[in-house]
Amino acid sequence: MTPPLPTLLVTGGAGFIGANFVLQMRQRQQATVITLDKLTYAGNLQSLAPLKDDPHHRFVRGDIGNRELVAHLLEQFQPAAIVNFAAESHVDRSIVSPEPFLQTNVLGTGALLETACRYWQRLTGDRRDRFRFLHVSTDEVYGSLGPDDPPFTETTPFAPNSPYAASKAAADGLVRAFFHTYGLPVITTNCSNNYGPYQFPEKLIPLMILQALAGKPLPIYGDGQNVRDWLYVADHVAALAQVWQKGLPGETYNIGGRNELTNREVVHQICDLLDSRQPGPQSYRAQIAFVKDRPGHDRRYAIDCRKMERELGWQPQETFATGLAKTVDWYLTNPDWIAGVRSGEYQTWLARQYGEG
Ligand code: NAD
Ligand code: TYD
């Protein structure tokens, strides 16, 4: 007889990375999943539509900061682990309004930790030993690198520069504190920039794809020489599955793609792919517009992911060229999903951020 699937409580599972994680967990039949998501502007139930009739998936709308609800879900479903993706995640929005970032990323994570800790303290035996609180974080907590600096390691000191990065650094600190103070078996991952299917089109890559196809300007901040280390989302999700199964409590793991590119190079590659897939009267590169820089714009991020490779045997499967081609093709072939996210809220954001009427 096959053993029953373990249950995961996945918070923020209707967002970009969370949805990719939930879909992959179910496709590979690795877990029964309870998705808890507040459905902010970034949460989208359409991303979980393939699981509509899946008896091993349950969606619950709610806030990670709602202690009563989370305690109830933990009692009801007895998960083997919590995977926390829930967050406000866009740097530009954190510059416009930091408050929701403090509310969810700091206070929300704190409340989730407290509730999880109470649940875990009442477990016994194997269930207690195997329980994990997996916290999904970002490389942005480490701050900005110069052109010749070595990539961020797990011991690089935190130096966040945006309200988003500072709120994630605070959350990571709380996660660490729950391990040292209460022994809660937490694991934190700090990952570089993700891209792929189901990403909300406020972030660089999907924004550029959709702006290009709409014949609108492609707004590159500053001189376009800022560097990010891009990782295809399925590779991130595979890394998280490894961390859940094999990672050690109290440890942090850096996850990255070894794909350092300037924003200018990224936008050029998107334009070139679109030129070949859906040619227009002129190259999409003609739509590129250099615009006012983001305040406090970090110059370079790069991740040293040797610990993941050495200790957990993980390696990214996609190069930037293969991952970007899959991503562009996904946005070209999913017009319904795109129509769904182009709500009034998205138009309001474009108007506020880029002055589009
Ligand atoms: P996202 O913005 O696409 O999704 C966040 C999800 O969390 C949404 O579904 C939203 O509705 C939900 N949410 C927000 N507040 C909530 C609350 N209080 N309670 C419950 N649900 C809530 O974000 P993403 O890009 O999928 O990122 C997921 C996580 O990974 C975040 O913690 C982010 O910091 C981290 N991360 C993201 C990247 C990246 O490149 N996108 C890179 C590294 C780490
Ligand atoms: P983003 O996708 O917002 O991720 P993060 O700020 O978390 O790295 O931005 C990626 C890079 O692209 C970052 O250097 C800012 C830049 N960028 C632009 O040049 N134009 C844009 O319109 C956006 C959204 C981002």
Tab-separated table of C-alpha atoms and ligand atoms in Angstrom:
chain	number	residue	atom	x	y	z
A	1	MET	CA	0.000	0.000	0.000
A	2	THR	CA	1.342	3.464	-0.833
A	3	PRO	CA	1.646	5.739	2.216
A	4	PRO	CA	-0.791	8.710	2.346
A	5	LEU	CA	0.516	11.950	0.865
A	6	PRO	CA	1.839	14.497	3.362
A	7	THR	CA	-0.193	17.702	3.607
A	8	LEU	CA	1.333	21.137	3.044
A	9	LEU	CA	-0.163	24.457	4.097
A	10	VAL	CA	1.003	26.831	1.351
A	11	THR	CA	0.474	30.523	2.092
A	12	GLY	CA	0.424	32.953	-0.837
A	13	GLY	CA	-0.214	29.992	-3.155
A	14	ALA	CA	-2.341	32.065	-5.555
A	15	GLY	CA	0.623	34.355	-6.338
A	16	PHE	CA	3.320	33.846	-8.941
A	17	ILE	CA	5.835	31.499	-7.287
A	18	GLY	CA	3.296	30.007	-4.871
A	19	ALA	CA	0.986	28.941	-7.711
A	20	ASN	CA	3.885	27.396	-9.629
A	21	PHE	CA	4.836	25.527	-6.440
A	22	VAL	CA	1.305	24.278	-5.759
A	23	LEU	CA	0.839	23.161	-9.378
A	24	GLN	CA	4.164	21.315	-9.393
A	25	MET	CA	3.459	19.626	-6.030
A	26	ARG	CA	0.153	18.352	-7.361
A	27	GLN	CA	1.475	17.388	-10.811
A	28	ARG	CA	4.189	15.314	-9.170
A	29	GLN	CA	1.757	14.065	-6.517
A	30	GLN	CA	4.228	14.998	-3.803
A	31	ALA	CA	1.676	16.420	-1.386
A	32	THR	CA	-1.923	17.255	-0.641
A	33	VAL	CA	-2.035	21.047	-0.609
A	34	ILE	CA	-4.086	23.545	1.372
A	35	THR	CA	-3.589	26.974	-0.196
A	36	LEU	CA	-4.187	29.967	2.076
A	37	ASP	CA	-4.201	33.286	0.233
A	38	LYS	CA	-5.678	36.707	0.914
A	39	LEU	CA	-6.146	37.331	-2.828
A	40	THR	CA	-4.630	40.798	-2.931
A	41	TYR	CA	-4.230	42.386	-6.369
A	42	ALA	CA	-1.326	39.897	-6.911
A	43	GLY	CA	-3.297	36.771	-6.016
A	44	ASN	CA	-5.142	35.073	-8.827
A	45	LEU	CA	-7.366	32.014	-8.571
A	46	GLN	CA	-7.147	31.552	-12.334
A	47	SER	CA	-3.558	30.399	-11.820
A	48	LEU	CA	-4.888	27.476	-9.768
A	49	ALA	CA	-7.701	26.657	-12.219
A	50	PRO	CA	-6.014	23.382	-13.329
A	51	LEU	CA	-6.699	22.110	-9.770
A	52	LYS	CA	-10.421	22.922	-9.800
A	53	ASP	CA	-11.482	19.279	-9.526
A	54	ASP	CA	-8.447	17.986	-7.662
A	55	PRO	CA	-9.534	16.306	-4.387
A	56	HIS	CA	-5.984	16.790	-3.049
A	57	HIS	CA	-6.164	20.579	-3.226
A	58	ARG	CA	-8.207	22.969	-1.126
A	59	PHE	CA	-8.242	26.769	-1.443
A	60	VAL	CA	-8.976	28.973	1.567
A	61	ARG	CA	-9.158	32.742	1.292
A	62	GLY	CA	-7.589	34.430	4.306
A	63	ASP	CA	-4.763	36.413	5.855
A	64	ILE	CA	-1.617	34.852	7.355
A	65	GLY	CA	-2.087	37.379	10.161
A	66	ASN	CA	-5.463	35.874	11.119
A	67	ARG	CA	-4.344	33.696	14.043
A	68	GLU	CA	-7.741	32.109	14.622
A	69	LEU	CA	-8.126	31.036	11.004
A	70	VAL	CA	-4.570	29.697	10.730
A	71	ALA	CA	-4.853	27.812	14.049
A	72	HIS	CA	-8.099	26.277	12.834
A	73	LEU	CA	-6.534	25.193	9.511
A	74	LEU	CA	-3.559	23.651	11.295
A	75	GLU	CA	-5.840	21.665	13.616
A	76	GLN	CA	-8.116	20.592	10.786
A	77	PHE	CA	-5.496	19.559	8.229
A	78	GLN	CA	-2.501	18.668	10.436
A	79	PRO	CA	0.086	19.699	7.822
A	80	ALA	CA	3.581	18.228	7.776
A	81	ALA	CA	4.933	21.634	6.783
A	82	ILE	CA	4.023	25.260	6.161
A	83	VAL	CA	5.524	26.903	3.082
A	84	ASN	CA	5.257	30.673	3.395
A	85	PHE	CA	5.130	32.584	0.115
A	86	ALA	CA	2.587	35.176	1.311
A	87	ALA	CA	4.010	38.657	0.968
A	88	GLU	CA	3.744	42.035	-0.636
A	89	SER	CA	6.475	41.583	-3.240
A	90	HIS	CA	6.889	44.574	-5.539
A	91	VAL	CA	9.680	47.072	-4.767
A	92	ASP	CA	8.031	49.965	-6.635
A	93	ARG	CA	4.802	49.538	-4.657
A	94	SER	CA	6.816	49.495	-1.422
A	95	ILE	CA	8.305	52.860	-2.414
A	96	VAL	CA	4.851	54.323	-3.047
A	97	SER	CA	3.377	52.842	0.155
A	98	PRO	CA	5.438	50.835	2.686
A	99	GLU	CA	2.575	50.150	5.120
A	100	PRO	CA	1.112	46.964	3.547
A	101	PHE	CA	4.654	45.555	3.440
A	102	LEU	CA	5.059	46.059	7.176
A	103	GLN	CA	1.607	44.639	7.790
A	104	THR	CA	1.968	41.389	5.832
A	105	ASN	CA	5.704	40.762	5.564
A	106	VAL	CA	6.586	41.658	9.156
A	107	LEU	CA	3.460	41.418	11.340
A	108	GLY	CA	1.820	38.745	9.189
A	109	THR	CA	4.907	36.534	9.193
A	110	GLY	CA	5.256	37.091	12.946
A	111	ALA	CA	1.661	36.003	13.547
A	112	LEU	CA	2.081	32.960	11.291
A	113	LEU	CA	5.212	31.935	13.179
A	114	GLU	CA	3.471	32.256	16.549
A	115	THR	CA	0.492	30.204	15.422
A	116	ALA	CA	2.719	27.585	13.783
A	117	CYS	CA	4.841	27.358	16.908
A	118	ARG	CA	1.819	26.692	19.145
A	119	TYR	CA	0.687	23.942	16.767
A	120	TRP	CA	4.157	22.381	16.561
A	121	GLN	CA	4.630	22.448	20.358
A	122	ARG	CA	1.580	20.214	20.752
A	123	LEU	CA	2.784	17.637	18.216
A	124	THR	CA	4.531	14.508	19.405
A	125	GLY	CA	6.920	11.859	18.062
A	126	ASP	CA	7.618	11.626	14.368
A	127	ARG	CA	5.147	14.348	13.410
A	128	ARG	CA	6.926	16.815	15.673
A	129	ASP	CA	10.385	15.770	14.442
A	130	ARG	CA	9.451	16.042	10.785
A	131	PHE	CA	7.469	19.300	10.926
A	132	ARG	CA	9.013	22.192	8.936
A	133	PHE	CA	8.288	25.896	8.570
A	134	LEU	CA	9.730	26.843	5.204
A	135	HIS	CA	10.087	30.593	4.695
A	136	VAL	CA	10.575	31.853	1.146
A	137	SER	CA	12.682	35.000	1.001
A	138	THR	CA	14.737	37.076	-1.375
A	139	ASP	CA	18.338	38.005	-2.160
A	140	GLU	CA	17.307	41.662	-1.800
A	141	VAL	CA	17.836	41.418	1.983
A	142	TYR	CA	21.602	41.446	1.287
A	143	GLY	CA	21.560	44.862	-0.405
A	144	SER	CA	23.509	45.884	-3.488
A	145	LEU	CA	26.774	44.558	-4.989
A	146	GLY	CA	29.490	46.452	-6.852
A	147	PRO	CA	30.542	45.146	-10.276
A	148	ASP	CA	33.471	43.100	-8.917
A	149	ASP	CA	32.014	41.966	-5.579
A	150	PRO	CA	31.612	38.224	-5.031
A	151	PRO	CA	27.978	36.963	-5.086
A	152	PHE	CA	25.886	36.844	-1.889
A	153	THR	CA	26.471	33.806	0.328
A	154	GLU	CA	24.324	32.611	3.242
A	155	THR	CA	26.595	34.560	5.622
A	156	THR	CA	26.535	37.907	3.783
A	157	PRO	CA	25.259	40.494	6.304
A	158	PHE	CA	21.816	41.970	5.639
A	159	ALA	CA	21.795	45.510	4.187
A	160	PRO	CA	18.301	46.066	2.728
A	161	ASN	CA	17.723	49.263	0.745
A	162	SER	CA	14.014	49.322	-0.148
A	163	PRO	CA	11.004	49.123	2.175
A	164	TYR	CA	10.249	45.746	0.531
A	165	ALA	CA	13.753	44.397	1.194
A	166	ALA	CA	13.714	45.775	4.749
A	167	SER	CA	10.367	44.129	5.480
A	168	LYS	CA	11.659	40.775	4.178
A	169	ALA	CA	14.853	41.158	6.222
A	170	ALA	CA	12.709	41.763	9.322
A	171	ALA	CA	10.658	38.652	8.511
A	172	ASP	CA	13.810	36.580	8.012
A	173	GLY	CA	15.017	37.826	11.407
A	174	LEU	CA	11.769	36.714	13.057
A	175	VAL	CA	12.038	33.291	11.425
A	176	ARG	CA	15.578	32.929	12.736
A	177	ALA	CA	14.470	34.045	16.206
A	178	PHE	CA	11.758	31.372	16.371
A	179	PHE	CA	14.401	28.718	15.740
A	180	HIS	CA	16.844	30.023	18.329
A	181	THR	CA	14.243	30.886	20.962
A	182	TYR	CA	11.643	28.137	20.647
A	183	GLY	CA	13.365	25.494	18.502
A	184	LEU	CA	10.681	25.791	15.776
A	185	PRO	CA	12.147	23.810	12.841
A	186	VAL	CA	12.357	26.661	10.329
A	187	ILE	CA	14.295	26.829	7.084
A	188	THR	CA	14.780	30.049	5.105
A	189	THR	CA	15.577	30.330	1.413
A	190	ASN	CA	16.880	33.525	-0.213
A	191	CYS	CA	16.330	33.465	-3.945
A	192	SER	CA	17.237	35.741	-6.835
A	193	ASN	CA	14.783	37.255	-9.360
A	194	ASN	CA	12.290	34.732	-10.737
A	195	TYR	CA	10.509	34.745	-14.077
A	196	GLY	CA	8.106	32.386	-15.821
A	197	PRO	CA	4.382	31.614	-16.201
A	198	TYR	CA	1.768	33.310	-13.963
A	199	GLN	CA	3.929	36.314	-12.974
A	200	PHE	CA	1.911	39.474	-12.398
A	201	PRO	CA	2.839	41.920	-15.176
A	202	GLU	CA	4.135	44.664	-12.867
A	203	LYS	CA	7.525	42.883	-12.692
A	204	LEU	CA	10.154	43.525	-15.375
A	205	ILE	CA	9.835	40.526	-17.691
A	206	PRO	CA	6.031	40.131	-18.022
A	207	LEU	CA	5.616	43.927	-17.996
A	208	MET	CA	7.937	44.230	-20.993
A	209	ILE	CA	6.269	41.367	-22.884
A	210	LEU	CA	2.793	42.836	-22.490
A	211	GLN	CA	3.843	46.437	-23.120
A	212	ALA	CA	5.661	45.339	-26.278
A	213	LEU	CA	2.653	43.443	-27.612
A	214	ALA	CA	0.379	46.407	-26.811
A	215	GLY	CA	2.645	48.729	-28.827
A	216	LYS	CA	3.474	50.761	-25.711
A	217	PRO	CA	6.840	52.104	-24.431
A	218	LEU	CA	9.206	49.658	-22.680
A	219	PRO	CA	10.247	51.671	-19.613
A	220	ILE	CA	13.839	50.866	-18.552
A	221	TYR	CA	14.817	52.644	-15.338
A	222	GLY	CA	17.986	54.793	-15.308
A	223	ASP	CA	20.810	53.621	-17.588
A	224	GLY	CA	19.554	50.012	-17.776
A	225	GLN	CA	22.863	48.696	-16.441
A	226	ASN	CA	21.448	47.310	-13.172
A	227	VAL	CA	22.166	43.600	-12.931
A	228	ARG	CA	19.837	40.849	-11.696
A	229	ASP	CA	20.501	37.091	-11.427
A	230	TRP	CA	17.520	35.467	-13.167
A	231	LEU	CA	16.081	32.072	-12.232
A	232	TYR	CA	13.275	30.259	-14.054
A	233	VAL	CA	10.427	29.735	-11.584
A	234	ALA	CA	10.219	25.933	-12.062
A	235	ASP	CA	13.862	25.705	-10.968
A	236	HIS	CA	13.053	27.702	-7.823
A	237	VAL	CA	10.098	25.449	-7.090
A	238	ALA	CA	12.244	22.324	-7.542
A	239	ALA	CA	14.788	23.810	-5.148
A	240	LEU	CA	12.078	24.443	-2.539
A	241	ALA	CA	10.869	20.845	-2.818
A	242	GLN	CA	14.431	19.691	-2.093
A	243	VAL	CA	14.747	22.085	0.826
A	244	TRP	CA	11.501	20.793	2.330
A	245	GLN	CA	12.612	17.159	2.015
A	246	LYS	CA	16.312	17.436	2.808
A	247	GLY	CA	17.075	20.867	4.271
A	248	LEU	CA	18.244	21.190	7.855
A	249	PRO	CA	16.227	23.145	10.455
A	250	GLY	CA	17.786	26.480	11.337
A	251	GLU	CA	19.670	26.674	8.038
A	252	THR	CA	19.327	29.169	5.232
A	253	TYR	CA	19.902	28.301	1.573
A	254	ASN	CA	20.643	30.743	-1.235
A	255	ILE	CA	18.982	29.892	-4.558
A	256	GLY	CA	20.024	31.519	-7.828
A	257	GLY	CA	20.334	30.981	-11.533
A	258	ARG	CA	23.929	31.997	-12.348
A	259	ASN	CA	22.321	34.228	-14.968
A	260	GLU	CA	23.581	37.738	-14.342
A	261	LEU	CA	22.212	40.126	-16.928
A	262	THR	CA	21.678	43.863	-17.179
A	263	ASN	CA	18.088	45.023	-17.545
A	264	ARG	CA	18.974	46.328	-20.987
A	265	GLU	CA	20.149	42.865	-22.070
A	266	VAL	CA	16.986	41.265	-20.688
A	267	VAL	CA	14.720	43.672	-22.564
A	268	HIS	CA	16.716	43.203	-25.765
A	269	GLN	CA	16.316	39.425	-25.532
A	270	ILE	CA	12.554	39.776	-24.966
A	271	CYS	CA	12.273	42.057	-28.024
A	272	ASP	CA	14.303	39.655	-30.166
A	273	LEU	CA	12.124	36.687	-29.175
A	274	LEU	CA	8.959	38.651	-29.914
A	275	ASP	CA	10.422	39.784	-33.246
A	276	SER	CA	10.781	36.138	-34.227
A	277	ARG	CA	7.463	34.912	-32.740
A	278	GLN	CA	5.161	37.804	-33.620
A	279	PRO	CA	6.932	40.222	-35.991
A	280	GLY	CA	5.575	43.755	-36.293
A	281	PRO	CA	6.373	46.534	-38.799
A	282	GLN	CA	9.621	47.322	-36.898
A	283	SER	CA	11.648	45.637	-34.139
A	284	TYR	CA	10.102	45.820	-30.672
A	285	ARG	CA	13.439	47.355	-29.595
A	286	ALA	CA	12.186	50.609	-31.116
A	287	GLN	CA	9.689	50.843	-28.210
A	288	ILE	CA	12.444	50.973	-25.549
A	289	ALA	CA	12.292	54.160	-23.473
A	290	PHE	CA	14.803	55.038	-20.756
A	291	VAL	CA	12.857	56.610	-17.884
A	292	LYS	CA	13.586	58.160	-14.482
A	293	ASP	CA	15.425	55.768	-12.187
A	294	ARG	CA	13.825	53.994	-9.219
A	295	PRO	CA	14.843	55.700	-5.935
A	296	GLY	CA	17.471	53.659	-4.065
A	297	HIS	CA	17.749	51.295	-7.052
A	298	ASP	CA	20.107	48.419	-6.127
A	299	ARG	CA	22.840	48.146	-8.747
A	300	ARG	CA	23.566	44.445	-8.758
A	301	TYR	CA	22.336	41.194	-7.209
A	302	ALA	CA	24.107	37.855	-7.618
A	303	ILE	CA	23.690	34.618	-5.710
A	304	ASP	CA	26.286	32.054	-4.732
A	305	CYS	CA	24.176	28.871	-4.765
A	306	ARG	CA	26.976	26.372	-4.092
A	307	LYS	CA	25.469	25.328	-0.739
A	308	MET	CA	22.254	24.177	-2.487
A	309	GLU	CA	24.300	22.291	-5.061
A	310	ARG	CA	26.707	20.742	-2.562
A	311	GLU	CA	24.347	19.853	0.272
A	312	LEU	CA	21.024	19.240	-1.484
A	313	GLY	CA	22.155	18.213	-4.969
A	314	TRP	CA	20.058	20.910	-6.674
A	315	GLN	CA	20.965	22.587	-9.972
A	316	PRO	CA	18.907	24.834	-12.240
A	317	GLN	CA	17.717	23.067	-15.390
A	318	GLU	CA	17.003	26.121	-17.549
A	319	THR	CA	19.417	28.578	-19.098
A	320	PHE	CA	18.140	32.132	-19.444
A	321	ALA	CA	17.598	31.576	-23.187
A	322	THR	CA	15.463	28.438	-22.716
A	323	GLY	CA	13.551	29.827	-19.723
A	324	LEU	CA	12.837	33.138	-21.436
A	325	ALA	CA	11.603	31.414	-24.595
A	326	LYS	CA	9.205	29.291	-22.501
A	327	THR	CA	8.040	32.412	-20.677
A	328	VAL	CA	7.403	34.473	-23.812
A	329	ASP	CA	5.543	31.537	-25.369
A	330	TRP	CA	3.431	31.151	-22.241
A	331	TYR	CA	2.353	34.808	-22.333
A	332	LEU	CA	1.626	34.515	-26.062
A	333	THR	CA	-0.612	31.485	-25.562
A	334	ASN	CA	-2.541	32.454	-22.415
A	335	PRO	CA	-4.666	35.456	-23.414
A	336	ASP	CA	-7.441	34.544	-20.944
A	337	TRP	CA	-5.098	34.665	-17.954
A	338	ILE	CA	-3.708	37.987	-19.199
A	339	ALA	CA	-7.179	39.452	-19.714
A	340	GLY	CA	-8.016	38.385	-16.152
A	341	VAL	CA	-5.108	40.253	-14.558
A	342	ARG	CA	-5.588	43.374	-16.661
A	343	SER	CA	-8.213	44.584	-14.232
A	344	GLY	CA	-8.944	48.141	-13.193
A	345	GLU	CA	-6.307	47.847	-10.458
A	346	TYR	CA	-3.577	47.040	-12.995
A	347	GLN	CA	-4.564	49.989	-15.178
A	348	THR	CA	-4.458	52.245	-12.128
A	349	TRP	CA	-0.926	51.013	-11.363
A	350	LEU	CA	0.304	51.604	-14.945
A	351	ALA	CA	-1.153	55.102	-14.884
A	352	ARG	CA	0.453	55.915	-11.538
A	353	GLN	CA	3.873	54.399	-12.230
A	354	TYR	CA	4.355	55.097	-15.935
A	355	GLY	CA	1.884	57.918	-16.579
A	356	GLU	CA	-0.112	55.852	-19.040
A	357	GLY	CA	-3.583	57.092	-19.773
B	1	NAD	P1	3.332	37.616	-5.546
B	1	NAD	O1	3.180	39.055	-5.196
B	1	NAD	O2	3.112	37.191	-6.953
B	1	NAD	O3	2.339	36.740	-4.650
B	1	NAD	C1	2.134	36.970	-3.293
B	1	NAD	C2	0.864	36.224	-2.896
B	1	NAD	O4	0.677	36.410	-1.474
B	1	NAD	C3	-0.405	36.745	-3.575
B	1	NAD	O5	-1.183	35.651	-4.020
B	1	NAD	C4	-1.140	37.494	-2.472
B	1	NAD	O6	-2.546	37.483	-2.629
B	1	NAD	C5	-0.696	36.735	-1.232
B	1	NAD	N1	-0.764	37.532	0.009
B	1	NAD	C6	-0.333	38.810	0.184
B	1	NAD	N2	-0.572	39.195	1.453
B	1	NAD	C7	-1.135	38.130	2.101
B	1	NAD	C8	-1.573	37.900	3.415
B	1	NAD	N3	-1.491	38.861	4.351
B	1	NAD	N4	-2.089	36.692	3.735
B	1	NAD	C9	-2.202	35.715	2.788
B	1	NAD	N5	-1.815	35.891	1.516
B	1	NAD	C10	-1.268	37.076	1.172
B	1	NAD	O7	4.778	37.199	-5.036
B	1	NAD	P2	5.799	36.136	-5.639
B	1	NAD	O8	6.620	36.789	-6.659
B	1	NAD	O9	5.075	34.889	-5.939
B	1	NAD	O10	6.733	35.909	-4.360
B	1	NAD	C11	6.407	34.928	-3.393
B	1	NAD	C12	7.441	35.008	-2.280
B	1	NAD	O11	8.747	34.791	-2.829
B	1	NAD	C13	7.496	36.367	-1.588
B	1	NAD	O12	7.664	36.150	-0.218
B	1	NAD	C14	8.717	37.046	-2.187
B	1	NAD	O13	9.308	37.915	-1.265
B	1	NAD	C15	9.596	35.866	-2.483
B	1	NAD	N6	10.538	36.026	-3.616
B	1	NAD	C16	10.084	36.467	-4.821
B	1	NAD	C17	10.972	36.576	-5.889
B	1	NAD	C18	10.529	37.037	-7.257
B	1	NAD	O14	11.381	37.262	-8.134
B	1	NAD	N7	9.249	37.140	-7.534
B	1	NAD	C19	12.326	36.271	-5.709
B	1	NAD	C20	12.741	35.797	-4.454
B	1	NAD	C21	11.835	35.682	-3.417
B	2	TYD	P1	11.563	43.966	-10.713
B	2	TYD	O1	10.983	42.979	-11.660
B	2	TYD	O2	10.667	44.997	-10.114
B	2	TYD	O3	12.342	43.131	-9.589
B	2	TYD	P2	13.320	43.654	-8.397
B	2	TYD	O4	13.202	45.103	-8.240
B	2	TYD	O5	12.773	42.905	-7.257
B	2	TYD	O6	14.699	43.216	-8.818
B	2	TYD	O7	12.744	44.735	-11.451
B	2	TYD	C1	13.840	44.047	-12.010
B	2	TYD	C2	14.810	45.079	-12.537
B	2	TYD	O8	14.180	45.764	-13.628
B	2	TYD	C3	15.159	46.135	-11.516
B	2	TYD	O9	16.531	46.511	-11.680
B	2	TYD	C4	14.282	47.324	-11.881
B	2	TYD	C5	14.121	47.173	-13.384
B	2	TYD	N1	12.826	47.670	-13.935
B	2	TYD	C6	12.831	48.594	-14.995
B	2	TYD	O10	13.895	48.987	-15.492
B	2	TYD	N2	11.636	49.012	-15.461
B	2	TYD	C7	10.450	48.624	-14.935
B	2	TYD	O11	9.373	49.100	-15.401
B	2	TYD	C8	10.461	47.667	-13.872
B	2	TYD	C9	9.174	47.184	-13.259
B	2	TYD	C10	11.675	47.216	-13.405
